[in-house]
Amino acid sequence: MAGQIPQRFIDDLLARVDVVEVVGERVQLKKAGRNYSGLCPFHQEKTPSFTVSADKQFYHCFGCGAHGNALRFLMEYDKLRFPEAVEQLASRLGLEVPREGADDPRAQARERKRQEGVNLLELAASFYRERLRMPEGQSAREYLARRGLSEEVQRDFGIGYAPNDWEALKRHLSAREIVEAVQVEYGLLVQREDSGRTYDRFRDRVMFPIRDVRGRTIAFGGRVLGDAKPKYLNSPETPVFHKGRELYGLFEARQANPRLERVIIVEGYMDVVALAQYGIRYAVATLGTSTSEEHLSRLFRMVNEVVFCFDGDKAGRQAASRALETVLPQMIDGREARFLFLPEGEDPDTLVRREGREAFEDRITCASPLSEFLFDQAARGRDLARVEERERFASQVLKAASRLPRGMLQTVLLGELARRTGVDQSRFEALLARDEQAVPAESSEEPATASAGPVTVRRAPSAREASLGLVARVLQLLVHEPTLVERLPTEDDWCPEGDGDAGLCRELIRLLRAGRYRSPQVVLAHFQGSAQGERLALLAQREMLIPREARAQELEGLVDYLVRHRKRQSPQEEFETLLARERGGERLPMEARRRLQELLVELKR
């Protein structure tokens, strides 16, 4: 159904569903006073720190910080997208999910057209499966037998056969009153430009249906049996199929294990199916394209570990380099990416048949972590005993680190770079901070699925935005709830100068105190047209996952941490920080100026 889910329906749904019941179906809970407690499902722990409140209708883990309502729990635990989680909650209550614009005739027409296309492709998939069992499918059955595919695997993946006939599918669908124009639109027929004649796109091929996450056929891939070219043929882009979004085998992997923890990305259909035959049911394949950010974003919503599988030759290394560039912005804390290179001349299909499941899974387990592959790639062909080569090595690693979201992986990576080059880690951090300040804030107009905070969400956050620094989290809290400024200390010297958001944070605090703003929209309007406004808009567009009643405590906790961190600074570092603020044209508060004088006296001793 087209259109967004109305916010009023979401609010009503959350008011009617019981979060204790939803969580309790997946986590063993015990009554603890007014609340319920158990072991957190989002991190390993031996002592329960996970609490579910029936009164407040949200959960919180004091160990890892996970928190949210019943909807957020389903999204995180069951790895569901927002609309899917809403659908699941609604089904518990026997409700149909409404959509804004559902009464729009154009929206209804688009939805009917999409559904007709899916039904058409399901008819085609059924036709191909039937032909595989008929006498004309003998050669295809022999081919599948030679490849060692059991009937069970063929059934699970819906494998079929396209007859060696120019119009077999065309006749089958036309007899069901499906016009040729629609068959062409959904990639089943090809139409010649010169004569206008139409004929089946897939002929004499083993057919692999490509399914979406709900199991609906949206496209096909065909493997030729004879000598025709190309060896593999995919459906073209259609109203329901986009190569850069879909992954072959993802539906089947989730069917085999709804609690997927790892996914391996391979090259082709037969690699996915052959691995499944040997019990490795977590392989997927891109559809004739490189792995895209959208592919990875989808996978990381379901699993925490992605393994890229490549040939060990030059082309494989080049493909791995492209994959590295794509995955870097996705690597928020808790995610893992690995790179597996196969022996030259082997692919997953041939290797798993020769070595067996255990040996192949050992290779997956021992695949190079992202950091190791990054350092090896940067060092390849360089003599690191030479200063100039070491500089190029460091520059390449630093450039990659700049594409990582702020977080522990970036910090550890810079630490390892410092160890290998002998350059202090703080120098690399300073270079990264300088480069980030020089890059203008990103802007985008992608529509989001639904709003979830006091500010209207215009788009989903990019992977680069997915991990926020401490000061950015303070900014996000303040822009969503300006009245929280009353919870901040009188002076703003807790705000660290080295953070790229520090200047904006101090300016926002001064504005909120002077104007007593309560509306996020008014705050954003004040900064409109500036780089600072773009930064605040990005933070406002992010979903605020912290329950409203816990936000003040969250803000105070962040500020307390920053105060303690400042106190751990050496006098020289604190002096340089305050001096940099003053030289930058900022008028320091009285307490900060007094502290600057004290440090000056202390350092002269």
PDB file of N, CA, C and O in Angstrom, residues 185-222:
ATOM      1  N   GLU A 185       7.033  -4.793 -19.829  1.00  0.00           N
ATOM      2  CA  GLU A 185       7.360  -3.843 -18.762  1.00  0.00           C
ATOM      3  C   GLU A 185       8.052  -4.526 -17.588  1.00  0.00           C
ATOM      4  O   GLU A 185       8.950  -3.958 -16.962  1.00  0.00           O
ATOM      5  N   TYR A 186       7.649  -5.761 -17.292  1.00  0.00           N
ATOM      6  CA  TYR A 186       8.223  -6.477 -16.148  1.00  0.00           C
ATOM      7  C   TYR A 186       9.345  -7.430 -16.546  1.00  0.00           C
ATOM      8  O   TYR A 186       9.730  -8.301 -15.759  1.00  0.00           O
ATOM      9  N   GLY A 187       9.877  -7.243 -17.741  1.00  0.00           N
ATOM     10  CA  GLY A 187      11.117  -7.904 -18.126  1.00  0.00           C
ATOM     11  C   GLY A 187      10.997  -9.335 -18.572  1.00  0.00           C
ATOM     12  O   GLY A 187      12.022 -10.013 -18.730  1.00  0.00           O
ATOM     13  N   LEU A 188       9.791  -9.842 -18.792  1.00  0.00           N
ATOM     14  CA  LEU A 188       9.620 -11.238 -19.198  1.00  0.00           C
ATOM     15  C   LEU A 188       9.707 -11.404 -20.708  1.00  0.00           C
ATOM     16  O   LEU A 188      10.127 -12.464 -21.198  1.00  0.00           O
ATOM     17  N   LEU A 189       9.307 -10.382 -21.446  1.00  0.00           N
ATOM     18  CA  LEU A 189       9.418 -10.396 -22.906  1.00  0.00           C
ATOM     19  C   LEU A 189      10.380  -9.310 -23.356  1.00  0.00           C
ATOM     20  O   LEU A 189      10.566  -8.300 -22.675  1.00  0.00           O
ATOM     21  N   VAL A 190      10.965  -9.514 -24.511  1.00  0.00           N
ATOM     22  CA  VAL A 190      11.798  -8.509 -25.184  1.00  0.00           C
ATOM     23  C   VAL A 190      11.050  -8.084 -26.441  1.00  0.00           C
ATOM     24  O   VAL A 190      10.484  -8.926 -27.148  1.00  0.00           O
ATOM     25  N   GLN A 191      11.064  -6.776 -26.709  1.00  0.00           N
ATOM     26  CA  GLN A 191      10.386  -6.272 -27.909  1.00  0.00           C
ATOM     27  C   GLN A 191      11.430  -5.688 -28.858  1.00  0.00           C
ATOM     28  O   GLN A 191      12.215  -4.814 -28.474  1.00  0.00           O
ATOM     29  N   ARG A 192      11.450  -6.178 -30.089  1.00  0.00           N
ATOM     30  CA  ARG A 192      12.382  -5.668 -31.097  1.00  0.00           C
ATOM     31  C   ARG A 192      11.941  -4.285 -31.549  1.00  0.00           C
ATOM     32  O   ARG A 192      10.754  -4.059 -31.825  1.00  0.00           O
ATOM     33  N   GLU A 193      12.899  -3.387 -31.638  1.00  0.00           N
ATOM     34  CA  GLU A 193      12.564  -2.016 -32.031  1.00  0.00           C
ATOM     35  C   GLU A 193      12.174  -1.925 -33.503  1.00  0.00           C
ATOM     36  O   GLU A 193      11.313  -1.136 -33.876  1.00  0.00           O
ATOM     37  N   ASP A 194      12.828  -2.743 -34.358  1.00  0.00           N
ATOM     38  CA  ASP A 194      12.583  -2.614 -35.789  1.00  0.00           C
ATOM     39  C   ASP A 194      11.221  -3.160 -36.202  1.00  0.00           C
ATOM     40  O   ASP A 194      10.464  -2.522 -36.943  1.00  0.00           O
ATOM     41  N   SER A 195      10.852  -4.338 -35.677  1.00  0.00           N
ATOM     42  CA  SER A 195       9.607  -4.978 -36.117  1.00  0.00           C
ATOM     43  C   SER A 195       8.483  -4.899 -35.090  1.00  0.00           C
ATOM     44  O   SER A 195       7.311  -5.100 -35.435  1.00  0.00           O
ATOM     45  N   GLY A 196       8.832  -4.602 -33.837  1.00  0.00           N
ATOM     46  CA  GLY A 196       7.824  -4.589 -32.778  1.00  0.00           C
ATOM     47  C   GLY A 196       7.476  -5.972 -32.275  1.00  0.00           C
ATOM     48  O   GLY A 196       6.663  -6.131 -31.360  1.00  0.00           O
ATOM     49  N   ARG A 197       8.123  -7.010 -32.802  1.00  0.00           N
ATOM     50  CA  ARG A 197       7.841  -8.388 -32.397  1.00  0.00           C
ATOM     51  C   ARG A 197       8.317  -8.612 -30.965  1.00  0.00           C
ATOM     52  O   ARG A 197       9.345  -8.079 -30.539  1.00  0.00           O
ATOM     53  N   THR A 198       7.577  -9.406 -30.199  1.00  0.00           N
ATOM     54  CA  THR A 198       7.967  -9.739 -28.830  1.00  0.00           C
ATOM     55  C   THR A 198       8.292 -11.229 -28.719  1.00  0.00           C
ATOM     56  O   THR A 198       7.701 -12.060 -29.430  1.00  0.00           O
ATOM     57  N   TYR A 199       9.220 -11.551 -27.799  1.00  0.00           N
ATOM     58  CA  TYR A 199       9.586 -12.958 -27.573  1.00  0.00           C
ATOM     59  C   TYR A 199      10.121 -13.098 -26.153  1.00  0.00           C
ATOM     60  O   TYR A 199      10.471 -12.106 -25.488  1.00  0.00           O
ATOM     61  N   ASP A 200      10.188 -14.336 -25.661  1.00  0.00           N
ATOM     62  CA  ASP A 200      10.632 -14.602 -24.294  1.00  0.00           C
ATOM     63  C   ASP A 200      12.074 -14.130 -24.082  1.00  0.00           C
ATOM     64  O   ASP A 200      12.962 -14.429 -24.903  1.00  0.00           O
ATOM     65  N   ARG A 201      12.291 -13.428 -22.972  1.00  0.00           N
ATOM     66  CA  ARG A 201      13.650 -12.982 -22.644  1.00  0.00           C
ATOM     67  C   ARG A 201      14.540 -14.174 -22.267  1.00  0.00           C
ATOM     68  O   ARG A 201      15.716 -14.254 -22.634  1.00  0.00           O
ATOM     69  N   PHE A 202      13.980 -15.113 -21.499  1.00  0.00           N
ATOM     70  CA  PHE A 202      14.762 -16.260 -21.001  1.00  0.00           C
ATOM     71  C   PHE A 202      14.385 -17.505 -21.786  1.00  0.00           C
ATOM     72  O   PHE A 202      13.209 -17.893 -21.842  1.00  0.00           O
ATOM     73  N   ARG A 203      15.404 -18.151 -22.376  1.00  0.00           N
ATOM     74  CA  ARG A 203      15.175 -19.374 -23.161  1.00  0.00           C
ATOM     75  C   ARG A 203      16.317 -20.351 -22.886  1.00  0.00           C
ATOM     76  O   ARG A 203      17.491 -19.975 -22.882  1.00  0.00           O
ATOM     77  N   ASP A 204      15.945 -21.611 -22.663  1.00  0.00           N
ATOM     78  CA  ASP A 204      16.904 -22.690 -22.392  1.00  0.00           C
ATOM     79  C   ASP A 204      17.872 -22.309 -21.274  1.00  0.00           C
ATOM     80  O   ASP A 204      19.085 -22.415 -21.418  1.00  0.00           O
ATOM     81  N   ARG A 205      17.303 -21.873 -20.176  1.00  0.00           N
ATOM     82  CA  ARG A 205      18.115 -21.480 -19.020  1.00  0.00           C
ATOM     83  C   ARG A 205      17.539 -22.056 -17.728  1.00  0.00           C
ATOM     84  O   ARG A 205      16.325 -22.190 -17.588  1.00  0.00           O
ATOM     85  N   VAL A 206      18.437 -22.378 -16.789  1.00  0.00           N
ATOM     86  CA  VAL A 206      18.010 -22.698 -15.426  1.00  0.00           C
ATOM     87  C   VAL A 206      17.632 -21.373 -14.776  1.00  0.00           C
ATOM     88  O   VAL A 206      18.392 -20.407 -14.825  1.00  0.00           O
ATOM     89  N   MET A 207      16.438 -21.329 -14.188  1.00  0.00           N
ATOM     90  CA  MET A 207      15.907 -20.063 -13.699  1.00  0.00           C
ATOM     91  C   MET A 207      15.951 -19.969 -12.175  1.00  0.00           C
ATOM     92  O   MET A 207      15.501 -20.881 -11.473  1.00  0.00           O
ATOM     93  N   PHE A 208      16.495 -18.843 -11.707  1.00  0.00           N
ATOM     94  CA  PHE A 208      16.587 -18.562 -10.277  1.00  0.00           C
ATOM     95  C   PHE A 208      15.687 -17.362  -9.963  1.00  0.00           C
ATOM     96  O   PHE A 208      16.007 -16.230 -10.348  1.00  0.00           O
ATOM     97  N   PRO A 209      14.559 -17.560  -9.288  1.00  0.00           N
ATOM     98  CA  PRO A 209      13.720 -16.416  -8.942  1.00  0.00           C
ATOM     99  C   PRO A 209      14.410 -15.542  -7.897  1.00  0.00           C
ATOM    100  O   PRO A 209      15.011 -16.051  -6.946  1.00  0.00           O
ATOM    101  N   ILE A 210      14.328 -14.248  -8.090  1.00  0.00           N
ATOM    102  CA  ILE A 210      14.870 -13.277  -7.129  1.00  0.00           C
ATOM    103  C   ILE A 210      13.691 -12.792  -6.299  1.00  0.00           C
ATOM    104  O   ILE A 210      12.715 -12.265  -6.842  1.00  0.00           O
ATOM    105  N   ARG A 211      13.766 -12.958  -4.980  1.00  0.00           N
ATOM    106  CA  ARG A 211      12.639 -12.649  -4.109  1.00  0.00           C
ATOM    107  C   ARG A 211      12.959 -11.479  -3.193  1.00  0.00           C
ATOM    108  O   ARG A 211      14.118 -11.280  -2.802  1.00  0.00           O
ATOM    109  N   ASP A 212      11.921 -10.737  -2.838  1.00  0.00           N
ATOM    110  CA  ASP A 212      12.124  -9.666  -1.870  1.00  0.00           C
ATOM    111  C   ASP A 212      12.072 -10.256  -0.460  1.00  0.00           C
ATOM    112  O   ASP A 212      11.921 -11.473  -0.281  1.00  0.00           O
ATOM    113  N   VAL A 213      12.196  -9.401   0.567  1.00  0.00           N
ATOM    114  CA  VAL A 213      12.296  -9.906   1.935  1.00  0.00           C
ATOM    115  C   VAL A 213      11.017 -10.600   2.395  1.00  0.00           C
ATOM    116  O   VAL A 213      11.028 -11.326   3.384  1.00  0.00           O
ATOM    117  N   ARG A 214       9.902 -10.372   1.687  1.00  0.00           N
ATOM    118  CA  ARG A 214       8.643 -11.042   2.032  1.00  0.00           C
ATOM    119  C   ARG A 214       8.415 -12.310   1.214  1.00  0.00           C
ATOM    120  O   ARG A 214       7.385 -12.958   1.338  1.00  0.00           O
ATOM    121  N   GLY A 215       9.396 -12.655   0.369  1.00  0.00           N
ATOM    122  CA  GLY A 215       9.310 -13.894  -0.396  1.00  0.00           C
ATOM    123  C   GLY A 215       8.595 -13.780  -1.716  1.00  0.00           C
ATOM    124  O   GLY A 215       8.353 -14.800  -2.386  1.00  0.00           O
ATOM    125  N   ARG A 216       8.253 -12.559  -2.131  1.00  0.00           N
ATOM    126  CA  ARG A 216       7.558 -12.373  -3.409  1.00  0.00           C
ATOM    127  C   ARG A 216       8.576 -12.304  -4.547  1.00  0.00           C
ATOM    128  O   ARG A 216       9.597 -11.626  -4.422  1.00  0.00           O
ATOM    129  N   THR A 217       8.296 -12.993  -5.642  1.00  0.00           N
ATOM    130  CA  THR A 217       9.193 -12.957  -6.795  1.00  0.00           C
ATOM    131  C   THR A 217       9.125 -11.570  -7.439  1.00  0.00           C
ATOM    132  O   THR A 217       8.040 -11.082  -7.774  1.00  0.00           O
ATOM    133  N   ILE A 218      10.284 -10.949  -7.613  1.00  0.00           N
ATOM    134  CA  ILE A 218      10.330  -9.615  -8.216  1.00  0.00           C
ATOM    135  C   ILE A 218      11.187  -9.577  -9.475  1.00  0.00           C
ATOM    136  O   ILE A 218      11.175  -8.582 -10.203  1.00  0.00           O
ATOM    137  N   ALA A 219      11.940 -10.654  -9.754  1.00  0.00           N
ATOM    138  CA  ALA A 219      12.799 -10.692 -10.944  1.00  0.00           C
ATOM    139  C   ALA A 219      13.345 -12.108 -11.085  1.00  0.00           C
ATOM    140  O   ALA A 219      13.050 -13.000 -10.272  1.00  0.00           O
ATOM    141  N   PHE A 220      14.178 -12.292 -12.124  1.00  0.00           N
ATOM    142  CA  PHE A 220      14.774 -13.611 -12.371  1.00  0.00           C
ATOM    143  C   PHE A 220      16.231 -13.467 -12.793  1.00  0.00           C
ATOM    144  O   PHE A 220      16.647 -12.437 -13.344  1.00  0.00           O
ATOM    145  N   GLY A 221      16.960 -14.537 -12.535  1.00  0.00           N
ATOM    146  CA  GLY A 221      18.282 -14.705 -13.118  1.00  0.00           C
ATOM    147  C   GLY A 221      18.295 -16.050 -13.814  1.00  0.00           C
ATOM    148  O   GLY A 221      17.741 -17.024 -13.299  1.00  0.00           O
ATOM    149  N   GLY A 222      18.913 -16.107 -14.997  1.00  0.00           N
ATOM    150  CA  GLY A 222      18.926 -17.356 -15.749  1.00  0.00           C
ATOM    151  C   GLY A 222      20.330 -17.775 -16.125  1.00  0.00           C
ATOM    152  O   GLY A 222      21.118 -16.962 -16.606  1.00  0.00           O
TER     153      GLY A 222
END
